[in-house]
XYZ file of C-alpha atoms in Angstrom:
258
model
C -76.593 13.119 -31.993
C -75.566 10.990 -29.033
C -74.025 7.546 -29.151
C -73.205 7.617 -32.838
C -72.179 4.213 -34.037
C -70.066 3.354 -37.049
C -71.944 0.649 -38.913
C -69.031 -0.568 -40.962
C -67.744 -0.311 -44.486
C -70.086 -2.403 -46.628
C -73.593 -2.667 -45.301
C -76.556 -4.688 -46.466
C -79.874 -3.200 -45.399
C -82.582 -5.701 -46.300
C -82.402 -5.415 -50.088
C -80.226 -2.292 -49.975
C -76.472 -2.519 -50.024
C -74.175 0.414 -49.228
C -70.695 0.386 -50.735
C -68.422 3.291 -49.722
C -66.121 4.212 -52.607
C -63.392 5.898 -50.608
C -60.724 7.401 -52.820
C -58.543 8.285 -49.851
C -57.885 10.905 -47.203
C -56.606 14.191 -48.549
C -55.383 17.608 -47.596
C -56.873 20.437 -49.616
C -55.264 23.834 -50.006
C -56.890 27.256 -50.352
C -56.648 26.798 -54.125
C -58.474 23.450 -53.778
C -55.510 21.300 -54.754
C -55.727 17.808 -53.253
C -52.763 15.984 -51.707
C -53.155 12.330 -50.719
C -52.438 11.821 -47.033
C -50.118 9.035 -45.958
C -48.627 7.956 -42.653
C -45.462 9.810 -43.643
C -47.000 13.194 -44.470
C -50.170 13.251 -42.347
C -48.716 15.541 -39.674
C -46.681 17.735 -41.990
C -49.020 18.593 -44.873
C -50.971 21.790 -44.301
C -54.560 22.415 -45.361
C -57.960 21.004 -44.456
C -57.958 17.223 -44.005
C -60.889 15.254 -45.386
C -61.792 12.043 -47.106
C -63.334 11.874 -50.552
C -65.911 9.112 -50.355
C -68.783 8.657 -52.806
C -71.303 5.901 -52.145
C -72.935 3.230 -54.254
C -76.377 2.163 -53.068
C -77.790 -1.010 -54.601
C -81.551 -1.396 -54.379
C -83.933 -3.820 -56.009
C -84.317 -1.465 -58.965
C -81.159 0.636 -59.219
C -77.431 1.027 -58.810
C -77.294 4.543 -57.369
C -74.066 6.534 -57.166
C -74.081 9.472 -54.734
C -71.576 11.980 -56.105
C -68.590 10.927 -58.201
C -65.400 11.854 -56.368
C -62.305 13.329 -57.973
C -61.280 10.395 -60.130
C -58.148 9.723 -58.070
C -55.829 7.142 -59.597
C -53.754 4.544 -57.778
C -50.148 3.680 -58.527
C -51.240 1.353 -61.320
C -52.954 4.221 -63.117
C -56.477 2.936 -62.444
C -59.026 4.993 -60.600
C -59.575 3.989 -57.009
C -63.326 3.815 -57.559
C -63.032 1.456 -60.534
C -60.758 -0.788 -58.465
C -63.293 -0.963 -55.620
C -66.124 -1.682 -58.050
C -64.055 -4.433 -59.660
C -63.554 -6.110 -56.296
C -67.334 -6.004 -55.832
C -67.842 -7.521 -59.306
C -69.653 -4.386 -60.445
C -69.083 -2.850 -63.872
C -69.381 0.913 -64.463
C -72.063 0.126 -67.044
C -74.285 -1.220 -64.267
C -74.651 2.174 -62.575
C -78.142 3.429 -63.410
C -78.234 6.778 -61.603
C -75.617 9.346 -60.596
C -77.056 11.846 -58.123
C -74.956 15.004 -57.805
C -75.446 17.008 -54.611
C -73.523 20.020 -55.942
C -70.845 20.760 -58.510
C -67.605 21.260 -56.594
C -64.679 19.468 -58.217
C -64.316 16.814 -55.527
C -67.898 15.730 -56.176
C -67.986 15.687 -59.998
C -64.529 15.112 -61.506
C -64.886 11.331 -61.282
C -67.969 11.462 -63.497
C -65.730 11.812 -66.565
C -62.678 9.977 -67.801
C -60.176 11.145 -70.398
C -59.791 8.737 -73.310
C -58.084 8.909 -76.702
C -61.401 10.217 -78.032
C -61.651 12.940 -75.384
C -63.742 13.046 -72.235
C -66.347 10.328 -71.856
C -68.817 9.412 -69.140
C -67.257 7.124 -66.536
C -70.652 5.517 -65.987
C -72.037 5.473 -69.530
C -75.513 4.113 -68.757
C -76.223 6.274 -65.736
C -78.756 9.064 -65.787
C -77.015 12.062 -64.218
C -79.173 14.238 -61.978
C -78.024 17.871 -61.714
C -79.745 20.782 -60.025
C -79.998 23.472 -62.728
C -79.789 26.375 -60.269
C -76.574 24.909 -58.851
C -75.101 24.959 -62.353
C -76.182 28.575 -62.823
C -74.456 29.471 -59.545
C -71.264 27.725 -60.630
C -71.203 29.470 -63.993
C -71.615 32.822 -62.249
C -68.435 32.086 -60.255
C -65.850 31.536 -62.969
C -62.420 31.486 -61.396
C -63.610 29.975 -58.114
C -61.099 27.157 -57.442
C -63.797 24.973 -55.868
C -65.059 24.285 -59.380
C -63.243 22.487 -62.188
C -64.709 24.351 -65.144
C -62.973 22.189 -67.746
C -64.689 19.111 -66.351
C -67.942 20.945 -65.703
C -68.116 22.185 -69.293
C -67.678 18.622 -70.545
C -70.086 17.161 -68.005
C -73.038 19.323 -68.988
C -72.655 18.258 -72.619
C -73.372 14.615 -71.848
C -76.627 13.349 -73.358
C -77.969 11.534 -70.300
C -78.453 14.474 -67.912
C -81.689 14.956 -66.024
C -81.997 18.673 -65.227
C -83.662 19.279 -61.884
C -85.556 22.503 -61.205
C -87.873 21.746 -58.291
C -87.145 22.428 -54.620
C -87.992 18.871 -53.607
C -89.532 15.730 -55.016
C -89.275 12.074 -55.883
C -86.872 10.680 -58.460
C -88.328 7.204 -58.015
C -90.521 5.612 -55.363
C -87.303 4.908 -53.421
C -85.333 8.125 -54.018
C -86.347 11.575 -52.798
C -84.428 14.846 -52.773
C -84.586 18.356 -51.404
C -82.696 21.521 -52.335
C -81.494 22.768 -48.950
C -78.605 25.151 -49.624
C -76.099 25.686 -46.850
C -72.747 24.606 -48.253
C -73.702 26.040 -51.643
C -76.875 28.018 -52.431
C -78.624 25.160 -54.213
C -77.013 22.031 -52.794
C -79.405 19.095 -52.649
C -79.575 16.126 -50.320
C -81.038 12.668 -50.879
C -82.983 9.973 -49.066
C -83.165 6.390 -50.296
C -85.917 4.320 -48.713
C -86.633 0.652 -49.220
C -88.358 -1.992 -47.109
C -88.784 0.363 -44.173
C -85.133 1.422 -44.091
C -83.763 4.902 -44.807
C -80.334 5.987 -46.013
C -79.652 9.732 -45.827
C -76.974 11.637 -47.717
C -76.452 15.188 -46.479
C -73.401 15.777 -48.678
C -71.303 18.753 -47.485
C -73.913 20.056 -45.062
C -73.218 16.888 -43.044
C -69.851 15.607 -44.279
C -68.317 14.339 -41.042
C -69.556 12.838 -37.783
C -67.953 15.693 -35.825
C -70.451 18.115 -37.392
C -73.107 16.477 -35.219
C -70.961 16.747 -32.096
C -70.022 20.408 -32.455
C -72.925 22.617 -33.522
C -71.023 25.290 -35.413
C -71.551 27.529 -38.420
C -68.565 26.977 -40.714
C -67.078 29.820 -42.728
C -66.335 27.413 -45.583
C -70.085 27.166 -46.253
C -72.018 29.653 -48.353
C -74.519 29.916 -45.490
C -72.968 28.302 -42.449
C -75.831 29.127 -40.111
C -78.378 27.476 -42.389
C -76.201 24.358 -42.680
C -75.939 24.215 -38.878
C -79.710 24.542 -38.488
C -80.257 21.775 -41.028
C -77.939 19.468 -39.100
C -79.921 20.054 -35.924
C -83.113 19.137 -37.783
C -81.595 16.045 -39.384
C -80.120 14.931 -36.068
C -83.594 14.817 -34.550
C -85.164 13.107 -37.575
C -82.359 10.578 -37.874
C -82.742 9.541 -34.258
C -86.523 9.289 -34.497
C -86.547 7.410 -37.797
C -83.383 5.307 -37.478
C -81.645 6.728 -40.533
C -78.279 5.532 -41.719
C -76.198 8.621 -42.496
C -73.529 8.637 -45.211
C -70.406 10.739 -44.560
C -68.583 11.953 -47.672
C -65.626 13.689 -46.000
C -65.071 11.805 -42.728
C -61.483 10.609 -42.301
C -62.458 7.450 -40.417
C -66.148 6.688 -40.787
C -68.402 5.956 -43.741
C -71.870 5.187 -42.352
C -73.241 6.089 -38.940
C -76.573 5.853 -37.173
C -78.051 6.962 -33.875
């Protein structure tokens, strides 16, 4: 995609509003331990550098959370996401839908919080959309450090889960999804459309702007070639249809467009 432009941190698109919920930039080790990057350690910490950045999309009908982050806490012991929401005058109870692209720990751990009564839903009124085949894949890979099985076991016991089994479809008139694979076998991506505008979330098949600059198959993906081919397709469609693209793992950018 040529001439990518960063469209800022908080964007209003007609009646849609995009709020990046960036928990920070991190280094992740082979065992999937996350270390917060600072000016002091940025050049010395080893591992893959990435942001963790869920998104809240506010439409006329919904408060939609795209993935849930890792639940990172600031120095005051509050989660970074709750602090951002507070500044936006948004309560966790207002979130109506949590759309999970896949079940790696950096995308689901923030969906739960540990209380004196045990684990509880961070967003208690949200319907949580999970691809059932993605769960089956995770459960077949016990011991894989990409998954936090303690959290996952608690998550799937919540009462407000919508189990998804189809390859593609509509969640509402505004929200569509497709199971595309690539990063994981059954990862799903989402489009949110309202008033002629489209927001696209490619999750870890399209996590950073550089993935559109360098057309590579990454070994960190379950099927790197498929993920690369999907990016080429989305690049063309995004340019033709003026999508805004959400970047979950980009160190610097949140939302880009052609």
